[in-house]
PDB file of C-alpha atoms in Angstrom:
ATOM      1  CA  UNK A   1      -1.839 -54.193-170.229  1.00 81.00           C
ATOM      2  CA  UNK A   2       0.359 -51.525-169.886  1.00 90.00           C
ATOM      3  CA  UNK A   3      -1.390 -49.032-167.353  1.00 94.00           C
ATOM      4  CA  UNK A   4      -1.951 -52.461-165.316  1.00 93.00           C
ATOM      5  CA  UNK A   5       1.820 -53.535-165.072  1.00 94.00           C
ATOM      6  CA  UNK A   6       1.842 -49.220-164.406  1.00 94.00           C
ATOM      7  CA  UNK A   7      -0.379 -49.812-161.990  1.00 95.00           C
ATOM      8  CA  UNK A   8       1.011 -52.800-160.216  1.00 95.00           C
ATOM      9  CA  UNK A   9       4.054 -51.371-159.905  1.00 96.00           C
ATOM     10  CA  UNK A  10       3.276 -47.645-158.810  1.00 97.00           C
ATOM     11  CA  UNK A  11       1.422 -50.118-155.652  1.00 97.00           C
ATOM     12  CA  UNK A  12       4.665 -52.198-155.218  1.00 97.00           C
ATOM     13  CA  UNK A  13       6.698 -49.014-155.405  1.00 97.00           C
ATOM     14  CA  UNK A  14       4.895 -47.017-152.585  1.00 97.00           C
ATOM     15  CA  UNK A  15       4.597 -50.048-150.635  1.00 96.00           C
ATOM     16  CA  UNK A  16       8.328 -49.659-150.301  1.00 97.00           C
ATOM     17  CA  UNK A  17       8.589 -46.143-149.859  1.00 97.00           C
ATOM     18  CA  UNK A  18       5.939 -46.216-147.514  1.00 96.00           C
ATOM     19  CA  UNK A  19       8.018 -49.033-145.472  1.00 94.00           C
ATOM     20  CA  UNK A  20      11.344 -47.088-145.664  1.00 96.00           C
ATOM     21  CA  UNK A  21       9.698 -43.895-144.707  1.00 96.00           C
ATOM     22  CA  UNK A  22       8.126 -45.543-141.494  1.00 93.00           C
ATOM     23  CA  UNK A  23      11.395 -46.752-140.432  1.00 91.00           C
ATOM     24  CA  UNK A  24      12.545 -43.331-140.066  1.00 93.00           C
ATOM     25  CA  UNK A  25       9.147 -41.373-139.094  1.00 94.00           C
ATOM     26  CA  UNK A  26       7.986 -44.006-137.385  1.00 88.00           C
ATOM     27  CA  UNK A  27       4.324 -43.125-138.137  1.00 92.00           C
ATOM     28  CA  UNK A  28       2.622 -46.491-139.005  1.00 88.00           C
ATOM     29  CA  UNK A  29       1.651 -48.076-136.128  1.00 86.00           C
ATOM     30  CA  UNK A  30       3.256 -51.640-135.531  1.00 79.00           C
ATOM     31  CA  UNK A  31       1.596 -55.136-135.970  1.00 76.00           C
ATOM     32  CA  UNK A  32       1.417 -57.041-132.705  1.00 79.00           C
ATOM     33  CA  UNK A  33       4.676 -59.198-132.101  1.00 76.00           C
ATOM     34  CA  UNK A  34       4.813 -62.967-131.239  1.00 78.00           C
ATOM     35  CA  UNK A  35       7.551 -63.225-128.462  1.00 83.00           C
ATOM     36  CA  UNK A  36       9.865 -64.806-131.191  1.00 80.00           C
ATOM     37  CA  UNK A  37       9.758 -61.761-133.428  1.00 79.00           C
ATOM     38  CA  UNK A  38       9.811 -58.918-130.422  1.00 85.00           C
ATOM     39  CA  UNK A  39      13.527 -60.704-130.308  1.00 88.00           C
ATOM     40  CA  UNK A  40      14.370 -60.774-133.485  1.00 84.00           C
ATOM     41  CA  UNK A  41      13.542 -56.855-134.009  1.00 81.00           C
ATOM     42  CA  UNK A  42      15.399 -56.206-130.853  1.00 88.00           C
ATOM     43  CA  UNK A  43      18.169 -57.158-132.310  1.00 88.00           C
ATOM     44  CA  UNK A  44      17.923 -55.520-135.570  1.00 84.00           C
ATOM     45  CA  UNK A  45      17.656 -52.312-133.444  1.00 84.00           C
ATOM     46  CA  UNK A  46      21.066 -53.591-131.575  1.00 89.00           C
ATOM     47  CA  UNK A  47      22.737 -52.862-134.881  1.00 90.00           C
ATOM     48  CA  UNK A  48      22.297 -49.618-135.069  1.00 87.00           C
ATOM     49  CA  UNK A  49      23.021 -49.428-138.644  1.00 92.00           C
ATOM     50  CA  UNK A  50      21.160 -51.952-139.972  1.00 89.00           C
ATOM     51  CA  UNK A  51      17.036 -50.705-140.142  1.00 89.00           C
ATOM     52  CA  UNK A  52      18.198 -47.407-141.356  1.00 92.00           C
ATOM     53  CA  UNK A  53      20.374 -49.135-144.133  1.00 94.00           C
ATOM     54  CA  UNK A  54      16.898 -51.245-144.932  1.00 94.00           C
ATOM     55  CA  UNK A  55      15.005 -48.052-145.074  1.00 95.00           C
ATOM     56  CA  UNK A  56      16.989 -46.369-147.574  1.00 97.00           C
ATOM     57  CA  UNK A  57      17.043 -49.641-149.471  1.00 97.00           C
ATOM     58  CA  UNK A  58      13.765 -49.383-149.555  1.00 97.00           C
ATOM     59  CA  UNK A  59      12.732 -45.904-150.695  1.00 98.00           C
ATOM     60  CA  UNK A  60      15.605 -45.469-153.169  1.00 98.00           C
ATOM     61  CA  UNK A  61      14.528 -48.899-154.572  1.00 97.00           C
ATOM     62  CA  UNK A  62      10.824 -48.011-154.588  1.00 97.00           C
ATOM     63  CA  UNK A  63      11.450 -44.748-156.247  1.00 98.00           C
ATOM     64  CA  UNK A  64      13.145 -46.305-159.394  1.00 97.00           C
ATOM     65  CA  UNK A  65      10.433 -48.955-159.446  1.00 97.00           C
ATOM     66  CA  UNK A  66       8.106 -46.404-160.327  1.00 96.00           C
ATOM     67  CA  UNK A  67       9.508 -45.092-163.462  1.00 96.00           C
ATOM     68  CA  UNK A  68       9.710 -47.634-166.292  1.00 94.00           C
ATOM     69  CA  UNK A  69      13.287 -46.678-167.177  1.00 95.00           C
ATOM     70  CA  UNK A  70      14.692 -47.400-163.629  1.00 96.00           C
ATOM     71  CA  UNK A  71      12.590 -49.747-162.987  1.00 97.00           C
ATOM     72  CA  UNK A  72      14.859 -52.860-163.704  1.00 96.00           C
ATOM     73  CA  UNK A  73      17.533 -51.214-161.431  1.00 96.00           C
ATOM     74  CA  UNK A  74      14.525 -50.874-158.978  1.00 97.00           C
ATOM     75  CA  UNK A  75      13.893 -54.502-158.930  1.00 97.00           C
ATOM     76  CA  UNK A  76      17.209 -55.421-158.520  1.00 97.00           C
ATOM     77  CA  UNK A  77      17.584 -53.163-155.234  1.00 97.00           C
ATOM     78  CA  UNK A  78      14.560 -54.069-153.988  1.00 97.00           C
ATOM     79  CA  UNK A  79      15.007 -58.045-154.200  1.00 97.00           C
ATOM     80  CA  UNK A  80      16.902 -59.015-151.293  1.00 97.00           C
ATOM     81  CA  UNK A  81      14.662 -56.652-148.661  1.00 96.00           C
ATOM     82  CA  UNK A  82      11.693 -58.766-150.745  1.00 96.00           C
ATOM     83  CA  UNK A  83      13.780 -62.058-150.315  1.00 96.00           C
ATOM     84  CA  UNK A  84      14.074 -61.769-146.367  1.00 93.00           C
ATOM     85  CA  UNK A  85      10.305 -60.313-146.126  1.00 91.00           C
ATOM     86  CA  UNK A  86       8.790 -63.189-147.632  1.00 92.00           C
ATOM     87  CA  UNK A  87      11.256 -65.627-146.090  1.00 91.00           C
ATOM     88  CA  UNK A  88      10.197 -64.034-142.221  1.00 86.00           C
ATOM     89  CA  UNK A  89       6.764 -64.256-143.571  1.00 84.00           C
ATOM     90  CA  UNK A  90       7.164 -67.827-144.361  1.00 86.00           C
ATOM     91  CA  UNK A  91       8.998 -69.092-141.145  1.00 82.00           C
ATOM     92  CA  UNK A  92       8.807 -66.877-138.171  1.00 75.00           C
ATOM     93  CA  UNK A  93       5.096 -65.092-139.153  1.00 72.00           C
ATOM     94  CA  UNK A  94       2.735 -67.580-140.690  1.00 68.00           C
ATOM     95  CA  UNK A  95      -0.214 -65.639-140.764  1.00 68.00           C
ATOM     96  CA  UNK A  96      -2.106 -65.822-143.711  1.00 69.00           C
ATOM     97  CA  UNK A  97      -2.368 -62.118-143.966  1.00 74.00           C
ATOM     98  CA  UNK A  98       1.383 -62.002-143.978  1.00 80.00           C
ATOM     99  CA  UNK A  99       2.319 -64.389-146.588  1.00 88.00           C
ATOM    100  CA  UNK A 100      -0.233 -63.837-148.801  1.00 90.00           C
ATOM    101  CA  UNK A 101       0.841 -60.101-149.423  1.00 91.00           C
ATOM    102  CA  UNK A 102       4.367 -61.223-149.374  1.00 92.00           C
ATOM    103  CA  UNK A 103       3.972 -63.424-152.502  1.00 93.00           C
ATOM    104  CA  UNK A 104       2.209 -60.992-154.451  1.00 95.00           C
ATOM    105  CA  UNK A 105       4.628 -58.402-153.827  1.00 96.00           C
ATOM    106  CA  UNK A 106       7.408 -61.119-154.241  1.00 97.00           C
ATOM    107  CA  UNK A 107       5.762 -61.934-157.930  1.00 97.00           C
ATOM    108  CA  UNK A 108       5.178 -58.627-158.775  1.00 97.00           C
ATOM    109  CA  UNK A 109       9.374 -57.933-158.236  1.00 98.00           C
ATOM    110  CA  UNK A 110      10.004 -61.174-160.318  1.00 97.00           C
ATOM    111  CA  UNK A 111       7.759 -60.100-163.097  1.00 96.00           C
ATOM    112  CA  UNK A 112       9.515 -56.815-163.049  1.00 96.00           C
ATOM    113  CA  UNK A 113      12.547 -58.766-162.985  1.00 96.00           C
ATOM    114  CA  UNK A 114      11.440 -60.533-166.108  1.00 96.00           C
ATOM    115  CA  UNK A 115       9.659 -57.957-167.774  1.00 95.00           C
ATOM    116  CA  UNK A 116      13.425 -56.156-167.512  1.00 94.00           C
ATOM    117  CA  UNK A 117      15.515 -59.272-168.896  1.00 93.00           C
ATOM    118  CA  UNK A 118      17.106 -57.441-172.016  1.00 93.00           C
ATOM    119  CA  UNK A 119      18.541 -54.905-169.811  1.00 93.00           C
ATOM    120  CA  UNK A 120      20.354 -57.623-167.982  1.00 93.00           C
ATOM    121  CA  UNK A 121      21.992 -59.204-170.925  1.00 90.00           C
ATOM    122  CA  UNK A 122      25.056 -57.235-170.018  1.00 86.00           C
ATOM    123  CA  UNK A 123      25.675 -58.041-166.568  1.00 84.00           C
ATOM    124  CA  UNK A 124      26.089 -61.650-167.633  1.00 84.00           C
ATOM    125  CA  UNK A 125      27.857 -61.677-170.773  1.00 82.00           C
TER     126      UNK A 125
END
């Protein structure tokens, strides 16, 4: 059990480095955009600040999902980037393709969540 929960997160964890990476190296070749969504991204990229802020999110988060000590600090970074993925999935992209992966990566930060609720306890005492 544990080298799968390894595993599964190690696969979550590059996901999101791999995302944050592309959204400075740009080397990941983009999905093709309903007209709804080209607008949506455009103005993401209005605000200058706010992709690059996303990427960072994303790699620093990924990076302490990998290790099993950071990990809970991991999940906790990496929840509201996973929040709004699934939630565009859901309502402005819904392909099967594209909600399907974002509920298992969605799970897979709520298990880590879970798996990590003693190390919580003092944040909400």
């Amino acid at each position: 059990m544990k080298i799968v929960k390894f595993i599964l997160c190690f696969l979550f964890a590059l996901t999101f480095i791999n995302a944050g990476l592309n959204k400075f190296v740009h080397y990941a070749p983009s999905p093709k955009l309903t007209e709804e969504q080209t607008k949506i991204f455009a103005a993401f990229g209005e605000i200058g600040w706010l992709l690059p802020l996303v990427g960072v999110v994303e790699i620093i988060g990924g990076v302490l999902f990998i290790f099993p000590k950071t990990r809970a600090l991991g999940a906790i970074i990496i929840l509201p980037v996973m929040t709004g993925i699934l939630l565009h999935n859901t309502y402005r992209d819904p392909s099967t393709s594209g909600i399907i992966m974002s509920i298992i990566l969605f799970l897979i930060n709520i298990f880590a969540l879970w798996d990590n609720r003693e190390k919580y306890k003092a944040l909400i005492e």
